[in-house]
Amino acid sequence: SSEREALSFVAQTRIDEVGPRLATTERNEYVEDLELGASAGTAGAALGASVGVMGGVIFMVVSLVGGLLGYLLIMKKWVLQCTKCGAVIAAS
């Protein structure tokens, strides 16, 4: 992918700057370190995004449940009142 190509370009540029001072195994280790660092950064970003999304979903569910309970508690109640004595009873 383009990220890997960019890392290869950066690694090759760095290796070209250092020149023949690095042995082949050291060059390979350097490139591997760059690739691992990039993949760890990508994984961290994905983990952070998923935690944020899950937090948002949990917040939405809790808000929905709380809103429904609040609505049920304050919605208009119907009562029956006796015209003779004034006694009040719930209609349900």
Coordinates of N, CA and C in Angstrom, one line a residue:
S1 N 0.8 -1.2 0.0 CA 0.0 0.0 0.0 C 0.9 1.2 0.0
S2 N 0.3 2.4 -0.1 CA 1.0 3.6 -0.2 C 1.8 3.9 1.1
E3 N 1.3 3.5 2.2 CA 2.1 3.7 3.5 C 3.4 2.9 3.5
R4 N 3.3 1.7 3.0 CA 4.5 0.8 2.9 C 5.5 1.4 1.9
E5 N 4.9 1.9 0.8 CA 5.8 2.5 -0.2 C 6.5 3.7 0.3
A6 N 5.8 4.5 1.1 CA 6.4 5.7 1.7 C 7.4 5.3 2.7
L7 N 7.2 4.3 3.5 CA 8.2 3.9 4.4 C 9.4 3.3 3.7
S8 N 9.2 2.6 2.7 CA 10.3 2.1 1.9 C 11.2 3.2 1.3
F9 N 10.5 4.2 0.9 CA 11.2 5.4 0.3 C 12.0 6.1 1.4
V10 N 11.4 6.3 2.6 CA 12.1 6.9 3.7 C 13.3 6.0 4.2
A11 N 13.0 4.7 4.3 CA 14.1 3.8 4.7 C 15.2 3.8 3.7
Q12 N 14.9 3.8 2.4 CA 15.9 3.8 1.3 C 16.7 5.1 1.4
T13 N 16.0 6.2 1.6 CA 16.7 7.5 1.7 C 17.6 7.6 2.8
R14 N 17.2 7.0 4.0 CA 18.1 7.0 5.2 C 19.3 6.1 4.9
I15 N 19.0 5.0 4.3 CA 20.1 4.0 4.0 C 21.1 4.7 3.0
D16 N 20.6 5.4 2.0 CA 21.4 6.0 1.0 C 22.3 7.1 1.7
E17 N 21.7 7.8 2.7 CA 22.5 8.8 3.5 C 23.6 8.1 4.2
V18 N 23.3 7.0 4.9 CA 24.3 6.3 5.7 C 25.4 5.6 4.8
G19 N 24.9 5.1 3.6 CA 25.8 4.6 2.7 C 26.2 3.2 3.1
P20 N 27.4 2.8 2.7 CA 27.9 1.5 2.9 C 28.3 1.2 4.4
R21 N 28.1 2.1 5.3 CA 28.4 1.9 6.7 C 27.6 0.8 7.3
L22 N 26.4 0.6 6.8 CA 25.5 -0.4 7.4 C 25.6 -1.7 6.6
A23 N 25.7 -2.8 7.3 CA 25.8 -4.1 6.7 C 24.3 -4.4 6.2
T24 N 24.2 -5.4 5.4 CA 22.9 -5.8 4.8 C 21.9 -6.2 5.9
T25 N 22.4 -6.9 6.9 CA 21.5 -7.3 8.0 C 21.0 -6.1 8.8
E26 N 21.9 -5.1 9.0 CA 21.5 -3.9 9.7 C 20.5 -3.1 8.9
R27 N 20.7 -3.1 7.6 CA 19.7 -2.4 6.7 C 18.4 -3.0 6.8
N28 N 18.3 -4.3 6.8 CA 17.1 -5.0 6.9 C 16.4 -4.8 8.2
E29 N 17.2 -4.8 9.3 CA 16.7 -4.5 10.6 C 16.1 -3.1 10.7
Y30 N 16.8 -2.2 10.1 CA 16.4 -0.8 10.1 C 15.0 -0.6 9.4
V31 N 14.9 -1.3 8.3 CA 13.6 -1.2 7.5 C 12.5 -1.9 8.3
E32 N 12.8 -3.0 8.9 CA 11.8 -3.7 9.7 C 11.3 -2.9 10.9
D33 N 12.3 -2.2 11.5 CA 11.9 -1.3 12.6 C 11.0 -0.2 12.2
L34 N 11.2 0.4 11.0 CA 10.4 1.4 10.5 C 9.0 0.9 10.2
E35 N 8.9 -0.3 9.6 CA 7.6 -0.9 9.3 C 6.8 -1.3 10.5
L36 N 7.5 -1.8 11.5 CA 6.8 -2.2 12.8 C 6.3 -0.9 13.5
G37 N 7.1 0.1 13.5 CA 6.7 1.4 14.1 C 5.4 1.9 13.4
A38 N 5.4 1.8 12.1 CA 4.2 2.3 11.4 C 3.0 1.5 11.6
S39 N 3.2 0.2 11.7 CA 2.0 -0.7 11.9 C 1.5 -0.6 13.3
A40 N 2.4 -0.3 14.3 CA 2.0 -0.1 15.7 C 1.2 1.2 15.8
G41 N 1.6 2.2 15.1 CA 0.9 3.5 15.1 C -0.5 3.3 14.5
T42 N -0.6 2.6 13.4 CA -1.9 2.3 12.8 C -2.8 1.5 13.7
A43 N -2.2 0.5 14.4 CA -3.0 -0.3 15.3 C -3.5 0.6 16.5
G44 N -2.7 1.5 17.0 CA -3.0 2.3 18.1 C -4.1 3.3 17.7
A45 N -4.1 3.8 16.5 CA -5.1 4.7 16.0 C -6.4 4.0 15.8
A46 N -6.4 2.8 15.3 CA -7.6 2.0 15.2 C -8.2 1.6 16.5
L47 N -7.4 1.3 17.5 CA -7.9 1.0 18.8 C -8.5 2.2 19.5
G48 N -7.9 3.4 19.3 CA -8.4 4.6 19.9 C -9.8 4.9 19.2
A49 N -9.9 4.7 17.9 CA -11.1 5.0 17.2 C -12.2 4.1 17.7
S50 N -11.9 2.8 17.8 CA -12.9 1.8 18.3 C -13.4 2.1 19.7
V51 N -12.5 2.5 20.6 CA -12.9 2.8 21.9 C -13.8 4.1 21.9
G52 N -13.5 5.0 21.1 CA -14.3 6.2 21.0 C -15.7 5.9 20.5
V53 N -15.8 5.1 19.5 CA -17.1 4.7 18.9 C -17.9 3.9 19.9
M54 N -17.3 3.0 20.6 CA -18.0 2.2 21.6 C -18.5 3.1 22.7
G55 N -17.7 4.0 23.2 CA -18.1 5.0 24.2 C -19.3 5.8 23.7
G56 N -19.3 6.2 22.5 CA -20.4 6.9 22.0 C -21.7 6.1 21.9
V57 N -21.6 4.8 21.5 CA -22.7 3.9 21.4 C -23.3 3.7 22.8
I58 N -22.4 3.4 23.8 CA -22.9 3.2 25.2 C -23.6 4.5 25.7
F59 N -23.0 5.6 25.4 CA -23.7 6.9 25.8 C -25.1 7.0 25.2
M60 N -25.2 6.7 23.9 CA -26.5 6.8 23.2 C -27.5 5.9 23.8
V61 N -27.1 4.6 24.1 CA -28.0 3.7 24.7 C -28.5 4.1 26.1
V62 N -27.6 4.6 26.9 CA -27.9 5.0 28.3 C -28.8 6.2 28.2
S63 N -28.6 7.1 27.3 CA -29.4 8.3 27.1 C -30.8 7.9 26.6
L64 N -30.9 7.0 25.7 CA -32.2 6.5 25.2 C -33.0 5.9 26.4
V65 N -32.4 5.0 27.1 CA -33.1 4.4 28.2 C -33.5 5.4 29.3
G66 N -32.6 6.3 29.6 CA -33.0 7.4 30.6 C -34.1 8.3 30.1
G67 N -34.1 8.6 28.8 CA -35.1 9.5 28.2 C -36.5 8.8 28.3
L68 N -36.5 7.5 27.9 CA -37.8 6.7 27.9 C -38.3 6.6 29.4
L69 N -37.4 6.3 30.3 CA -37.9 6.3 31.7 C -38.4 7.6 32.2
G70 N -37.7 8.7 31.9 CA -38.2 10.0 32.2 C -39.5 10.3 31.6
Y71 N -39.7 10.0 30.4 CA -41.0 10.2 29.7 C -42.1 9.5 30.4
L72 N -41.8 8.2 30.7 CA -42.9 7.4 31.4 C -43.2 8.0 32.8
L73 N -42.2 8.5 33.4 CA -42.5 9.0 34.8 C -43.3 10.3 34.8
I74 N -43.1 11.2 33.8 CA -43.7 12.5 33.8 C -44.9 12.6 32.8
M75 N -45.1 11.6 32.0 CA -46.2 11.8 31.1 C -47.5 11.9 31.8
K76 N -48.5 12.5 31.1 CA -49.8 12.8 31.8 C -50.5 11.6 32.3
K77 N -50.9 11.6 33.5 CA -51.6 10.5 34.1 C -53.1 10.8 34.1
W78 N -53.8 9.8 33.9 CA -55.3 9.9 34.0 C -55.8 9.4 35.3
V79 N -56.7 10.2 35.9 CA -57.3 9.8 37.2 C -58.8 10.0 37.1
L80 N -59.5 9.3 38.0 CA -60.9 9.4 38.1 C -61.2 10.1 39.4
Q81 N -62.1 11.1 39.3 CA -62.5 11.8 40.6 C -64.0 11.6 40.7
C82 N -64.4 11.3 41.9 CA -65.8 11.1 42.2 C -66.4 12.5 42.4
T83 N -67.6 12.7 41.7 CA -68.3 13.9 41.7 C -69.0 14.1 43.0
K84 N -69.3 13.0 43.7 CA -70.1 13.1 44.9 C -69.2 13.4 46.1
C85 N -68.1 12.6 46.3 CA -67.3 12.8 47.5 C -65.9 13.4 47.2
G86 N -65.5 13.5 45.9 CA -64.2 14.1 45.6 C -63.0 13.1 45.7
A87 N -63.3 11.8 45.9 CA -62.2 10.8 45.9 C -61.5 10.7 44.6
V88 N -60.2 10.5 44.6 CA -59.4 10.4 43.4 C -58.8 9.0 43.3
I89 N -58.9 8.3 42.2 CA -58.3 7.0 42.0 C -57.6 7.0 40.6
A90 N -56.6 6.2 40.5 CA -55.9 6.0 39.2 C -56.9 5.3 38.2
A91 N -56.8 5.8 37.0 CA -57.7 5.2 35.9 C -57.2 3.8 35.5
S92 N -56.0 3.5 35.7 CA -55.5 2.2 35.3 C -55.8 1.1 36.3

